[in-house]
mmCIF file of C-alpha atoms in Angstrom:
data_model
loop_
_atom_site.group_PDB
_atom_site.id
_atom_site.type_symbol
_atom_site.label_atom_id
_atom_site.label_comp_id
_atom_site.label_asym_id
_atom_site.label_seq_id
_atom_site.Cartn_x
_atom_site.Cartn_y
_atom_site.Cartn_z
ATOM 1 C CA GLN B 1493 37.696 -10.005 -18.502
ATOM 2 C CA LEU B 1494 35.711 -8.440 -21.415
ATOM 3 C CA SER B 1495 31.505 -7.747 -21.060
ATOM 4 C CA PHE B 1496 29.745 -6.063 -24.157
ATOM 5 C CA ARG B 1497 26.272 -4.494 -23.709
ATOM 6 C CA LEU B 1498 25.000 -5.085 -27.269
ATOM 7 C CA VAL B 1499 22.151 -3.197 -28.910
ATOM 8 C CA PRO B 1500 18.631 -4.238 -30.896
ATOM 9 C CA ALA B 1501 19.690 -6.120 -33.822
ATOM 10 C CA GLN B 1502 22.988 -7.277 -32.698
ATOM 11 C CA GLU B 1503 23.612 -10.935 -31.949
ATOM 12 C CA PRO B 1504 25.693 -12.190 -28.906
ATOM 13 C CA ARG B 1505 27.242 -15.625 -31.273
ATOM 14 C CA GLU B 1506 27.875 -12.773 -33.710
ATOM 15 C CA ILE B 1507 29.644 -10.216 -32.223
ATOM 16 C CA ALA B 1508 32.187 -12.949 -30.167
ATOM 17 C CA GLN B 1509 32.857 -14.196 -33.857
ATOM 18 C CA LEU B 1510 33.828 -10.730 -34.615
ATOM 19 C CA LEU B 1511 36.309 -9.908 -31.570
ATOM 20 C CA ARG B 1512 37.472 -13.670 -32.076
ATOM 21 C CA ARG B 1513 38.449 -12.680 -35.735
ATOM 22 C CA HIS B 1514 39.486 -9.401 -34.605
ATOM 23 C CA ILE B 1515 41.885 -11.129 -31.773
ATOM 24 C CA ALA B 1516 43.585 -13.524 -34.479
ATOM 25 C CA THR B 1517 44.355 -10.597 -36.575
ATOM 26 C CA VAL B 1518 45.968 -8.372 -33.783
ATOM 27 C CA THR B 1519 47.987 -11.449 -32.363
ATOM 28 C CA PRO B 1520 51.548 -11.419 -33.025
ATOM 29 C CA ALA B 1521 52.462 -14.862 -34.250
ATOM 30 C CA THR B 1522 55.037 -15.170 -30.996
ATOM 31 C CA VAL B 1523 51.542 -15.280 -28.969
ATOM 32 C CA ASP B 1524 48.843 -17.711 -27.940
ATOM 33 C CA ALA B 1525 45.433 -16.379 -27.996
ATOM 34 C CA LYS B 1526 42.410 -17.686 -26.752
ATOM 35 C CA LEU B 1527 38.701 -16.838 -26.262
ATOM 36 C CA LYS B 1528 36.531 -17.999 -24.016
ATOM 37 C CA ILE B 1529 32.802 -16.967 -24.102
ATOM 38 C CA THR B 1530 31.583 -17.028 -20.660
ATOM 39 C CA GLY B 1531 27.704 -16.492 -21.482
ATOM 40 C CA ASP B 1532 25.662 -14.225 -23.800
ATOM 41 C CA SER B 1533 22.445 -12.394 -23.786
ATOM 42 C CA SER B 1534 20.393 -10.826 -26.622
ATOM 43 C CA PRO B 1535 19.991 -7.153 -26.207
ATOM 44 C CA VAL B 1536 15.783 -5.966 -24.919
ATOM 45 C CA ILE B 1537 13.873 -3.073 -26.013
ATOM 46 C CA ILE B 1538 10.268 -3.073 -24.915
ATOM 47 C CA ALA B 1539 7.735 -1.208 -26.573
ATOM 48 C CA ARG B 1540 7.345 2.345 -25.030
ATOM 49 C CA HIS B 1541 3.856 1.944 -25.214
ATOM 50 C CA HIS B 1542 3.154 -1.414 -24.420
ATOM 51 C CA LEU B 1543 0.076 -1.700 -22.014
ATOM 52 C CA LEU B 1544 2.382 -3.192 -19.283
ATOM 53 C CA LEU B 1545 4.700 0.047 -19.397
ATOM 54 C CA THR B 1546 1.494 2.059 -19.489
ATOM 55 C CA ALA B 1547 0.226 0.546 -16.290
ATOM 56 C CA ALA B 1548 3.882 1.227 -14.381
ATOM 57 C CA THR B 1549 3.886 4.609 -15.981
ATOM 58 C CA ARG B 1550 0.768 5.522 -14.152
ATOM 59 C CA ALA B 1551 1.368 3.437 -10.793
ATOM 60 C CA ILE B 1552 5.095 5.442 -10.671
ATOM 61 C CA TYR B 1553 3.029 8.403 -10.632
ATOM 62 C CA LYS B 1554 0.405 7.291 -8.628
ATOM 63 C CA THR B 1555 3.308 6.143 -6.053
ATOM 64 C CA TRP B 1556 5.941 8.302 -5.960
ATOM 65 C CA GLY B 1557 3.966 11.541 -7.439
ATOM 66 C CA VAL B 1558 5.827 12.580 -10.380
ATOM 67 C CA PRO B 1559 5.932 11.120 -13.871
ATOM 68 C CA PRO B 1560 9.142 8.358 -14.685
ATOM 69 C CA ALA B 1561 11.865 9.229 -16.287
ATOM 70 C CA PHE B 1562 12.648 6.771 -19.384
ATOM 71 C CA THR B 1563 15.937 5.570 -20.065
ATOM 72 C CA ARG B 1564 17.715 3.113 -22.576
ATOM 73 C CA SER B 1565 20.177 1.678 -20.602
ATOM 74 C CA GLY B 1566 22.987 -0.963 -21.310
ATOM 75 C CA GLY B 1567 22.609 -3.046 -18.075
ATOM 76 C CA THR B 1568 23.067 -6.702 -19.067
ATOM 77 C CA ILE B 1569 20.640 -9.106 -16.971
ATOM 78 C CA SER B 1570 20.478 -12.365 -18.858
ATOM 79 C CA LEU B 1571 17.409 -13.585 -17.608
ATOM 80 C CA VAL B 1572 15.686 -10.622 -18.910
ATOM 81 C CA SER B 1573 16.795 -11.638 -22.762
ATOM 82 C CA HIS B 1574 15.860 -15.332 -21.570
ATOM 83 C CA LEU B 1575 11.911 -14.948 -20.207
ATOM 84 C CA GLN B 1576 11.334 -12.479 -22.703
ATOM 85 C CA GLN B 1577 12.268 -14.680 -25.810
ATOM 86 C CA ARG B 1578 10.742 -18.302 -23.855
ATOM 87 C CA PHE B 1579 7.240 -16.445 -22.875
ATOM 88 C CA ALA B 1580 7.078 -13.841 -25.808
ATOM 89 C CA ILE B 1581 6.578 -11.354 -22.768
ATOM 90 C CA PRO B 1582 7.716 -7.629 -22.424
ATOM 91 C CA ILE B 1583 9.804 -7.460 -19.270
ATOM 92 C CA ILE B 1584 10.005 -3.979 -17.338
ATOM 93 C CA LEU B 1585 13.138 -2.858 -15.427
ATOM 94 C CA LEU B 1586 12.029 -0.329 -12.718
ATOM 95 C CA GLY B 1587 15.091 1.529 -10.482
ATOM 96 C CA PHE B 1588 14.188 2.722 -7.423
ATOM 97 C CA GLY B 1589 18.131 3.461 -6.558
ATOM 98 C CA LEU B 1590 19.383 7.103 -6.157
ATOM 99 C CA PRO B 1591 23.021 8.308 -7.777
ATOM 100 C CA ASP B 1592 24.518 7.688 -4.727
ATOM 101 C CA ASP B 1593 23.954 3.978 -4.032
ATOM 102 C CA ASP B 1594 26.834 3.431 -5.721
ATOM 103 C CA ILE B 1595 25.603 0.332 -7.312
ATOM 104 C CA HIS B 1596 27.687 -3.102 -7.898
ATOM 105 C CA ALA B 1597 30.287 -1.294 -5.779
ATOM 106 C CA PRO B 1598 32.072 -2.724 -2.437
ATOM 107 C CA ASN B 1599 29.584 -0.280 -0.499
ATOM 108 C CA GLU B 1600 26.647 -0.716 -2.687
ATOM 109 C CA LYS B 1601 23.324 0.697 -0.961
ATOM 110 C CA LEU B 1602 19.941 0.905 -0.875
ATOM 111 C CA ASN B 1603 18.054 3.723 0.647
ATOM 112 C CA LEU B 1604 15.027 1.555 2.474
ATOM 113 C CA PHE B 1605 12.320 4.591 1.987
ATOM 114 C CA ASN B 1606 12.831 3.807 -1.724
ATOM 115 C CA PHE B 1607 13.181 -0.038 -0.754
ATOM 116 C CA PHE B 1608 9.638 0.064 0.902
ATOM 117 C CA ARG B 1609 7.807 2.577 -1.914
ATOM 118 C CA GLY B 1610 9.762 0.294 -4.801
ATOM 119 C CA VAL B 1611 7.597 -2.210 -3.316
ATOM 120 C CA GLU B 1612 4.399 -0.177 -3.296
ATOM 121 C CA THR B 1613 5.087 0.916 -6.818
ATOM 122 C CA ILE B 1614 5.313 -2.558 -7.861
ATOM 123 C CA MET B 1615 1.760 -3.419 -6.191
ATOM 124 C CA GLN B 1616 0.254 -0.699 -8.078
ATOM 125 C CA VAL B 1617 1.840 -2.034 -11.019
ATOM 126 C CA LEU B 1618 -0.084 -5.300 -10.640
ATOM 127 C CA LYS B 1619 -3.189 -2.977 -10.075
ATOM 128 C CA GLU B 1620 -2.843 -0.578 -13.085
ATOM 129 C CA PHE B 1621 -2.013 -3.715 -15.203
ATOM 130 C CA GLN B 1622 -5.423 -5.248 -14.302
ATOM 131 C CA ARG B 1623 -7.866 -2.640 -15.427
#
């Protein structure tokens, strides 16, 4: 099983076709190789100075007392690209976990303080965006 994290300007179907071509190239004649695509999602990038992101920046500072750390990460949540394409709106992802939360591990956790402060932050984002 393979999972690809695409970057802006990459198209899922094109990447799948390139993978299919590569597998065909390296597969010995005595082996029958099949590729099954189970889903795809286009990459998403949000303009750094969009009004929603500016509101989120203010909200994070007001709630946590420190400015946010902006990161470009390679997570794949296919709903994000579908919502952005369908409604032509930016989607922002706010993380409230800690490095030791072991995201996606069998012992994944989220500190309750961070959970409730995260809820406060999201409410503050909505307030800031209304201004």
